[in-house]
Structure formats: structure tokens, C-alpha cells
CSV table of N, CA and C and ligand atoms in Angstrom, one decimal:
chain,number,residue,atom,x,y,z
A,1,MET,N,-22.7,1.2,-1.9
A,1,MET,CA,-21.7,-0.8,-1.8
A,1,MET,C,-19.9,-0.1,-1.4
A,2,GLY,N,-19.8,0.5,-0.2
A,2,GLY,CA,-17.7,0.5,-0.1
A,2,GLY,C,-17.3,-0.2,0.1
A,3,GLY,N,-15.9,-0.4,-0.7
A,3,GLY,CA,-15.5,-1.6,-0.5
A,3,GLY,C,-14.4,-1.7,0.7
A,4,LYS,N,-13.8,-3.2,0.9
A,4,LYS,CA,-12.7,-3.3,2.0
A,4,LYS,C,-11.1,-3.9,1.6
A,5,LEU,N,-11.0,-3.7,2.4
A,5,LEU,CA,-9.2,-4.2,2.4
A,5,LEU,C,-9.3,-5.4,3.5
A,6,GLU,N,-9.1,-6.8,3.4
A,6,GLU,CA,-8.9,-7.2,4.6
A,6,GLU,C,-6.8,-7.8,4.7
A,7,VAL,N,-6.4,-7.4,5.7
A,7,VAL,CA,-5.2,-8.2,6.0
A,7,VAL,C,-5.4,-8.5,7.4
A,8,ASN,N,-4.5,-9.5,7.1
A,8,ASN,CA,-3.9,-10.1,8.5
A,8,ASN,C,-3.8,-9.6,9.5
A,9,HIS,N,-3.8,-9.6,10.8
A,9,HIS,CA,-3.2,-8.8,12.0
A,9,HIS,C,-1.4,-9.3,12.1
A,10,LYS,N,-0.9,-10.4,11.0
A,10,LYS,CA,0.5,-10.2,11.8
A,10,LYS,C,0.7,-10.0,10.4
A,11,LEU,N,1.1,-9.3,9.8
A,11,LEU,CA,1.5,-8.7,8.1
A,11,LEU,C,0.8,-7.2,8.1
A,12,VAL,N,-0.1,-6.9,9.6
A,12,VAL,CA,-0.8,-5.6,9.6
A,12,VAL,C,0.7,-5.4,10.7
A,13,GLU,N,1.3,-6.0,11.9
A,13,GLU,CA,1.9,-5.5,13.1
A,13,GLU,C,3.4,-4.7,12.7
A,14,GLU,N,3.7,-6.4,11.4
A,14,GLU,CA,4.6,-6.4,10.8
A,14,GLU,C,5.6,-4.2,10.2
A,15,LEU,N,4.2,-3.9,9.7
A,15,LEU,CA,3.8,-3.1,8.1
A,15,LEU,C,4.4,-2.0,9.7
A,16,VAL,N,3.8,-1.7,10.8
A,16,VAL,CA,3.7,-1.0,11.8
A,16,VAL,C,4.9,-0.8,12.5
A,17,ARG,N,5.7,-1.5,12.0
A,17,ARG,CA,6.5,-2.1,13.4
A,17,ARG,C,7.4,-1.7,12.7
A,18,GLU,N,8.3,-1.6,10.8
A,18,GLU,CA,8.9,-0.9,10.2
A,18,GLU,C,8.9,-0.1,9.5
A,19,ALA,N,7.3,1.2,10.2
A,19,ALA,CA,6.7,2.2,9.3
A,19,ALA,C,7.4,3.0,11.2
A,20,LEU,N,7.2,2.5,11.8
A,20,LEU,CA,7.8,3.0,13.0
A,20,LEU,C,9.2,3.2,13.3
A,21,ALA,N,10.2,2.0,13.0
A,21,ALA,CA,11.1,2.0,12.6
A,21,ALA,C,12.2,2.8,11.8
A,22,SER,N,11.2,3.6,10.9
A,22,SER,CA,12.2,3.8,9.7
A,22,SER,C,12.2,5.0,9.5
A,23,ARG,N,13.4,6.0,8.7
A,23,ARG,CA,13.2,7.6,9.2
A,23,ARG,C,12.5,7.8,8.0
A,24,ASP,N,12.7,6.9,6.9
A,24,ASP,CA,11.9,7.4,5.7
A,24,ASP,C,11.3,6.7,5.3
A,25,GLU,N,9.8,8.0,5.1
A,25,GLU,CA,8.7,6.8,4.1
A,25,GLU,C,9.2,5.7,3.7
A,26,ILE,N,8.4,4.2,3.8
A,26,ILE,CA,8.9,3.0,4.2
A,26,ILE,C,6.8,3.5,2.5
A,27,CYS,N,7.5,2.1,1.6
A,27,CYS,CA,7.0,1.7,0.8
A,27,CYS,C,6.5,0.4,0.2
A,28,GLY,N,5.8,-0.2,-0.4
A,28,GLY,CA,5.7,-1.5,-0.9
A,28,GLY,C,3.8,-2.3,-1.7
A,29,PHE,N,4.6,-3.8,-1.8
A,29,PHE,CA,3.1,-3.4,-2.7
A,29,PHE,C,2.6,-4.4,-2.0
A,30,LEU,N,0.7,-4.4,-1.7
A,30,LEU,CA,-0.4,-5.4,-1.3
A,30,LEU,C,0.1,-6.3,-2.4
A,31,LEU,N,-0.4,-7.8,-1.9
A,31,LEU,CA,-0.2,-9.2,-2.8
A,31,LEU,C,-1.5,-9.5,-2.3
A,32,GLY,N,-2.4,-10.0,-3.8
A,32,GLY,CA,-4.2,-10.5,-2.8
A,32,GLY,C,-4.2,-11.0,-3.7
A,33,ARG,N,-5.7,-11.4,-3.6
A,33,ARG,CA,-7.1,-11.3,-4.6
A,33,ARG,C,-8.1,-9.2,-4.3
A,34,MET,N,-8.9,-10.0,-5.6
A,34,MET,CA,-9.6,-9.1,-5.7
A,34,MET,C,-11.0,-10.0,-5.9
A,35,GLU,N,-11.3,-9.7,-4.3
A,35,GLU,CA,-13.3,-10.7,-4.3
A,35,GLU,C,-14.5,-10.1,-4.5
A,36,GLY,N,-14.8,-10.1,-5.1
A,36,GLY,CA,-15.7,-8.9,-5.2
A,36,GLY,C,-15.2,-7.6,-4.8
A,37,GLY,N,-15.9,-6.8,-3.7
A,37,GLY,CA,-15.3,-5.1,-3.3
A,37,GLY,C,-14.1,-6.0,-2.3
A,38,CYS,N,-13.9,-6.8,-2.1
A,38,CYS,CA,-13.1,-7.2,-1.0
A,38,CYS,C,-11.4,-7.4,-1.4
A,39,PHE,N,-10.7,-6.5,-1.4
A,39,PHE,CA,-9.3,-7.0,-1.3
A,39,PHE,C,-8.3,-7.5,-0.4
A,40,ARG,N,-8.8,-8.6,-1.1
A,40,ARG,CA,-7.9,-9.3,0.1
A,40,ARG,C,-6.3,-9.5,0.2
A,41,VAL,N,-5.4,-9.3,1.0
A,41,VAL,CA,-4.1,-8.9,0.8
A,41,VAL,C,-3.5,-10.7,1.8
A,42,CYS,N,-2.4,-11.0,-0.1
A,42,CYS,CA,-2.3,-12.3,1.1
A,42,CYS,C,0.2,-12.4,1.4
A,43,GLU,N,0.2,-11.4,0.7
A,43,GLU,CA,1.4,-10.9,1.0
A,43,GLU,C,1.9,-9.5,0.7
A,44,LEU,N,3.1,-9.3,1.6
A,44,LEU,CA,3.8,-7.6,1.3
A,44,LEU,C,4.8,-8.0,0.2
A,45,TYR,N,5.1,-7.1,-0.6
A,45,TYR,CA,5.9,-6.8,-1.0
A,45,TYR,C,7.0,-5.6,-0.7
A,46,LYS,N,8.6,-5.2,-0.5
A,46,LYS,CA,8.7,-4.9,0.2
A,46,LYS,C,10.1,-3.8,-1.1
A,47,ALA,N,9.5,-2.1,-1.3
A,47,ALA,CA,10.0,-1.5,-2.5
A,47,ALA,C,11.3,-1.4,-2.4
A,48,ARG,N,11.9,-1.1,-2.2
A,48,ARG,CA,13.3,0.9,-1.7
A,48,ARG,C,12.3,2.1,-2.4
A,49,ASN,N,11.9,3.2,-1.0
A,49,ASN,CA,12.2,4.2,-1.2
A,49,ASN,C,13.6,4.9,-1.9
A,50,VAL,N,13.3,5.7,-3.3
A,50,VAL,CA,14.4,5.9,-4.3
A,50,VAL,C,14.0,7.4,-4.1
A,51,SER,N,13.1,8.1,-3.4
A,51,SER,CA,12.9,9.2,-3.6
A,51,SER,C,14.3,10.1,-2.4
A,52,LEU,N,14.7,11.4,-3.6
A,52,LEU,CA,16.2,11.5,-2.7
A,52,LEU,C,15.5,13.1,-2.0
A,53,ALA,N,16.7,12.8,0.0
A,53,ALA,CA,16.8,14.4,-0.4
A,53,ALA,C,15.1,14.5,0.4
A,54,SER,N,14.2,13.4,1.4
A,54,SER,CA,13.2,13.5,2.0
A,54,SER,C,12.8,12.0,1.9
A,55,ALA,N,12.2,12.9,3.1
A,55,ALA,CA,11.7,11.3,4.3
A,55,ALA,C,10.2,11.3,4.0
A,56,THR,N,9.8,13.0,3.3
A,56,THR,CA,8.2,12.6,3.6
A,56,THR,C,7.6,12.9,2.2
A,57,SER,N,8.3,11.7,1.8
A,57,SER,CA,7.7,11.7,0.0
A,57,SER,C,7.9,10.5,-0.3
A,58,PHE,N,8.0,9.4,-1.4
A,58,PHE,CA,8.5,8.3,-2.1
A,58,PHE,C,8.1,8.0,-3.1
A,59,GLU,N,9.3,7.0,-3.6
A,59,GLU,CA,8.7,6.8,-5.4
A,59,GLU,C,9.9,5.5,-5.4
A,60,MET,N,8.7,4.4,-5.6
A,60,MET,CA,9.6,3.3,-5.8
A,60,MET,C,10.8,3.6,-6.6
A,61,ASP,N,11.3,2.0,-6.2
A,61,ASP,CA,12.5,1.5,-7.3
A,61,ASP,C,11.7,0.9,-8.4
A,62,PRO,N,12.0,1.6,-9.4
A,62,PRO,CA,11.0,0.8,-10.8
A,62,PRO,C,11.7,-0.9,-10.8
A,63,GLY,N,12.9,-1.0,-10.5
A,63,GLY,CA,13.5,-2.4,-10.4
A,63,GLY,C,11.7,-3.2,-10.1
A,64,ASP,N,12.0,-2.7,-8.7
A,64,ASP,CA,11.6,-3.4,-7.7
A,64,ASP,C,9.9,-3.4,-7.8
A,65,VAL,N,9.1,-2.2,-8.9
A,65,VAL,CA,8.2,-2.2,-9.1
A,65,VAL,C,7.7,-3.8,-10.0
A,66,TYR,N,9.0,-3.8,-10.9
A,66,TYR,CA,8.6,-4.8,-12.5
A,66,TYR,C,9.3,-6.4,-11.4
A,67,GLU,N,9.4,-6.3,-10.8
A,67,GLU,CA,9.8,-8.0,-9.5
A,67,GLU,C,8.7,-7.7,-8.7
A,68,ALA,N,7.9,-6.8,-7.9
A,68,ALA,CA,6.3,-6.9,-7.5
A,68,ALA,C,5.9,-7.9,-8.6
A,69,HIS,N,6.4,-7.9,-9.6
A,69,HIS,CA,4.5,-8.0,-10.5
A,69,HIS,C,5.3,-8.4,-11.4
A,70,ALA,N,6.1,-9.7,-11.7
A,70,ALA,CA,6.7,-10.9,-11.9
A,70,ALA,C,7.1,-11.9,-10.6
A,71,TYR,N,7.3,-11.4,-8.7
A,71,TYR,CA,7.0,-12.3,-8.5
A,71,TYR,C,5.2,-12.1,-7.8
A,72,ALA,N,4.3,-11.6,-8.5
A,72,ALA,CA,3.2,-12.0,-7.5
A,72,ALA,C,2.6,-12.6,-9.0
A,73,GLU,N,3.0,-12.8,-10.2
A,73,GLU,CA,2.6,-13.6,-11.3
A,73,GLU,C,3.0,-15.7,-10.6
A,74,LYS,N,4.7,-15.0,-10.5
A,74,LYS,CA,4.8,-16.4,-10.3
A,74,LYS,C,4.3,-17.0,-8.7
A,75,ARG,N,3.5,-16.7,-7.9
A,75,ARG,CA,2.3,-16.9,-6.8
A,75,ARG,C,1.1,-17.4,-6.7
A,76,GLY,N,0.7,-16.3,-8.0
A,76,GLY,CA,-0.6,-16.5,-8.7
A,76,GLY,C,-1.9,-16.0,-7.8
A,77,LEU,N,-1.1,-14.6,-7.8
A,77,LEU,CA,-1.4,-13.3,-6.6
A,77,LEU,C,-1.2,-12.1,-7.8
A,78,ASP,N,-2.1,-11.4,-7.5
A,78,ASP,CA,-2.2,-10.1,-8.3
A,78,ASP,C,-2.2,-9.0,-7.6
A,79,VAL,N,-1.7,-7.9,-8.2
A,79,VAL,CA,-1.1,-6.8,-7.0
A,79,VAL,C,-2.7,-5.8,-6.7
A,80,ILE,N,-2.2,-6.1,-5.8
A,80,ILE,CA,-3.9,-5.7,-5.4
A,80,ILE,C,-4.2,-4.4,-5.0
A,81,GLY,N,-2.3,-3.4,-4.1
A,81,GLY,CA,-3.1,-2.2,-4.1
A,81,GLY,C,-0.9,-2.0,-3.6
A,82,ILE,N,-0.6,-0.5,-2.8
A,82,ILE,CA,0.6,-0.2,-2.6
A,82,ILE,C,-0.2,0.7,-1.5
A,83,TYR,N,1.1,0.0,0.0
A,83,TYR,CA,1.5,0.9,1.1
A,83,TYR,C,2.4,1.7,0.8
A,84,HIS,N,2.2,2.4,2.1
A,84,HIS,CA,3.7,3.5,2.0
A,84,HIS,C,3.0,4.3,2.9
A,85,SER,N,4.4,4.9,3.8
A,85,SER,CA,4.0,5.6,5.7
A,85,SER,C,3.9,6.7,5.1
A,86,HIS,N,3.4,8.1,6.4
A,86,HIS,CA,3.1,9.2,6.7
A,86,HIS,C,4.4,10.0,8.6
A,87,PRO,N,5.3,10.5,7.2
A,87,PRO,CA,5.3,10.9,9.3
A,87,PRO,C,3.8,12.2,9.8
A,88,SER,N,2.6,11.6,9.3
A,88,SER,CA,1.9,12.5,9.6
A,88,SER,C,0.8,11.4,9.7
A,89,SER,N,-0.7,11.7,10.2
A,89,SER,CA,-2.2,11.0,9.7
A,89,SER,C,-2.2,10.6,8.6
A,90,PRO,N,-1.8,8.9,8.3
A,90,PRO,CA,-2.7,8.4,7.8
A,90,PRO,C,-3.5,8.9,6.2
A,91,SER,N,-3.7,10.0,6.3
A,91,SER,CA,-4.6,10.1,4.8
A,91,SER,C,-3.4,11.3,3.5
A,92,PRO,N,-4.0,11.1,2.8
A,92,PRO,CA,-3.6,10.5,1.4
A,92,PRO,C,-3.0,12.7,0.6
A,93,SER,N,-1.8,12.5,0.6
A,93,SER,CA,-1.7,14.1,-0.1
A,93,SER,C,-1.5,14.3,-1.1
A,94,THR,N,-1.8,15.8,-1.5
A,94,THR,CA,-2.2,16.2,-3.2
A,94,THR,C,-1.7,15.2,-4.0
A,95,THR,N,0.1,15.1,-3.8
A,95,THR,CA,0.4,13.6,-4.4
A,95,THR,C,-0.2,12.5,-4.9
A,96,ASP,N,-0.5,12.0,-3.5
A,96,ASP,CA,-0.5,10.9,-3.0
A,96,ASP,C,-2.5,10.9,-3.9
A,97,LEU,N,-2.8,11.5,-3.8
A,97,LEU,CA,-4.4,11.8,-4.5
A,97,LEU,C,-4.2,11.4,-6.5
A,98,LYS,N,-3.2,12.2,-6.7
A,98,LYS,CA,-2.9,12.5,-8.4
A,98,LYS,C,-2.1,11.0,-9.1
A,99,CYS,N,-1.2,10.7,-7.4
A,99,CYS,CA,-0.6,8.9,-8.1
A,99,CYS,C,-2.0,8.7,-8.1
A,100,MET,N,-3.0,8.2,-7.2
A,100,MET,CA,-4.1,7.6,-7.1
A,100,MET,C,-5.4,7.8,-8.5
A,101,GLU,N,-5.0,8.5,-8.4
A,101,GLU,CA,-5.8,9.0,-10.1
A,101,GLU,C,-5.2,8.0,-11.2
A,102,ARG,N,-3.9,8.2,-11.1
A,102,ARG,CA,-3.0,7.1,-12.1
A,102,ARG,C,-3.2,5.1,-12.0
A,103,TRP,N,-3.0,5.3,-10.3
A,103,TRP,CA,-3.3,3.6,-10.1
A,103,TRP,C,-4.1,3.7,-9.9
A,104,PRO,N,-5.3,2.7,-9.5
A,104,PRO,CA,-6.5,2.6,-8.9
A,104,PRO,C,-6.5,1.0,-8.5
A,105,VAL,N,-5.8,0.8,-7.7
A,105,VAL,CA,-5.3,0.0,-6.9
A,105,VAL,C,-6.1,0.4,-5.7
A,106,ALA,N,-5.7,-0.6,-4.8
A,106,ALA,CA,-6.1,-0.2,-3.2
A,106,ALA,C,-4.7,0.6,-2.3
A,107,TRP,N,-5.3,1.7,-1.8
A,107,TRP,CA,-3.8,2.5,-1.4
A,107,TRP,C,-4.1,2.7,0.7
A,108,LEU,N,-2.8,1.7,0.8
A,108,LEU,CA,-3.1,1.9,2.5
A,108,LEU,C,-1.6,2.5,3.2
A,109,ILE,N,-1.8,3.6,3.6
A,109,ILE,CA,-0.7,4.4,4.1
A,109,ILE,C,-0.9,4.7,5.7
A,110,ILE,N,0.3,4.4,6.1
A,110,ILE,CA,0.6,4.0,7.4
A,110,ILE,C,0.9,5.1,8.0
A,111,SER,N,0.4,5.9,9.3
A,111,SER,CA,1.5,6.1,10.3
A,111,SER,C,2.2,6.7,10.9
A,112,SER,N,3.9,7.2,10.6
A,112,SER,CA,5.3,5.9,11.7
A,112,SER,C,5.1,7.0,13.0
A,113,ILE,N,3.6,7.8,12.5
A,113,ILE,CA,3.5,8.7,14.3
A,113,ILE,C,3.2,8.0,15.4
A,114,ASP,N,2.4,7.5,15.0
A,114,ASP,CA,1.4,6.4,15.5
A,114,ASP,C,1.1,5.4,15.9
A,115,GLY,N,1.7,4.5,13.7
A,115,GLY,CA,0.6,3.6,13.7
A,115,GLY,C,-0.7,3.0,13.1
A,116,SER,N,-1.2,4.2,13.5
A,116,SER,CA,-3.0,4.0,12.4
A,116,SER,C,-3.1,3.8,10.5
A,117,MET,N,-3.0,3.2,10.1
A,117,MET,CA,-3.6,3.4,9.6
A,117,MET,C,-5.1,3.4,8.8
A,118,ALA,N,-5.3,4.2,7.7
A,118,ALA,CA,-6.5,3.9,6.4
A,118,ALA,C,-6.1,3.3,4.9
A,119,ALA,N,-7.6,3.2,4.1
A,119,ALA,CA,-7.4,2.8,2.6
A,119,ALA,C,-8.0,3.3,2.3
A,120,TYR,N,-7.7,3.3,0.9
A,120,TYR,CA,-8.5,4.7,-0.2
A,120,TYR,C,-8.6,3.6,-1.8
A,121,ILE,N,-8.9,4.6,-1.9
A,121,ILE,CA,-9.5,4.0,-4.4
A,121,ILE,C,-9.8,4.8,-4.8
A,122,ALA,N,-9.6,5.5,-5.7
A,122,ALA,CA,-9.6,6.6,-6.4
A,122,ALA,C,-10.6,5.9,-7.8
A,123,LYS,N,-11.8,6.4,-7.3
A,123,LYS,CA,-12.7,5.6,-8.5
A,123,LYS,C,-13.0,7.2,-9.4
A,124,ARG,N,-12.7,7.3,-10.8
A,124,ARG,CA,-13.6,7.6,-11.3
A,124,ARG,C,-13.5,9.5,-10.9
A,125,GLY,N,-12.8,10.4,-10.7
A,125,GLY,CA,-12.7,11.7,-9.8
A,125,GLY,C,-13.0,11.6,-8.6
A,126,PHE,N,-12.7,10.4,-7.4
A,126,PHE,CA,-12.8,10.8,-6.7
A,126,PHE,C,-12.9,9.0,-5.6
A,127,VAL,N,-12.1,9.8,-4.3
A,127,VAL,CA,-11.8,8.8,-3.8
A,127,VAL,C,-12.3,8.6,-1.8
A,128,GLU,N,-12.1,7.3,-1.9
A,128,GLU,CA,-14.0,6.3,-1.6
A,128,GLU,C,-12.6,6.0,-0.3
A,129,GLU,N,-12.8,5.9,1.3
A,129,GLU,CA,-11.9,5.7,2.1
A,129,GLU,C,-12.5,3.5,2.7
A,130,LEU,N,-11.5,3.0,2.4
A,130,LEU,CA,-12.1,1.8,1.9
A,130,LEU,C,-12.0,1.0,3.1
A,131,LYS,N,-12.9,0.1,4.2
A,131,LYS,CA,-12.8,-0.7,5.7
A,131,LYS,C,-12.1,-1.8,5.4
A,132,LEU,N,-11.1,-1.3,6.8
A,132,LEU,CA,-9.9,-2.1,6.4
A,132,LEU,C,-10.3,-3.2,7.7
A,133,GLN,N,-10.4,-4.8,7.3
A,133,GLN,CA,-10.6,-5.5,8.3
A,133,GLN,C,-9.4,-6.2,8.8
A,134,LEU,N,-9.5,-6.3,9.3
A,134,LEU,CA,-8.5,-7.2,9.9
A,134,LEU,C,-8.7,-8.7,10.3
A,135,ALA,N,-8.4,-9.9,9.5
A,135,ALA,CA,-8.5,-11.0,9.3
A,135,ALA,C,-7.3,-11.8,10.4
B,201,LIG,ZN1,1.9,10.1,0.6
């Protein structure tokens, strides 16, 4: 059975707008709840991309990573995923695949070329695409 990622269309529009407008990759967290096999996104938490000298990779500001978790807890939400943009198609890079293994939450990738997006999750050695559902 495949999992899915449910996101409000307003949050999606916000993400796409930000990705298309940014010169660097954007990144942040998806806050919400896990219900059965469904990741339900309630809020976005933007993080600073501190990856230097590259517009084609991302590394979150460690302070933002901490703040995102503290904020989620205060709101009674979980950090259920990570989002970032690519100046190409929304498929995981080799680095992404490695990071996904280490961080098995939902990974949402947005193309800053055309605003298309796809979501994935790592599961014991393989990566599954999550069905994107706009609410
Ligand atoms: Zn990536």
C-alpha cells in the first residue's frame, strides 16, 4: 500500500511562488500529523539554506532545525517532512537519497523551473514515491 502526502492548495501555491522567485534552493519543514499511511501537512516552517557557493544544493541552518522542532511541539504538531527546491525536475539527487535514508520523513521536492513537485520517503533501502493529494 502506497503512502500519501496531503497538502492544502494554499500552502502549495506559497511553496511554488517562493521556489520560482528564489535564486537558491529553498528549504524547510512540513509540520502536521501522520494518520495511517497519510502525511497530513498543516503548516510550513521555512529554514535558511546555508549551503555556500551553490544554488544547486541545500543545507539547513542548524538553529532553524532546532527552532522548527520546538515550534512544532508548541503547536502540537510533528515534523513530518522536509521540503526543498531543485533548479531541475523534482526527483531526488544522489545526495538527497543519502539524506532520505538518514531522515525517513516525507521529502517534498519542488522544481523551480516549472513549479512541478513530487514527494518521496525512504523505506528500508528503497525510496517510495508518495501520492500527492491537494486539499
Ligand atoms: Zn535535492
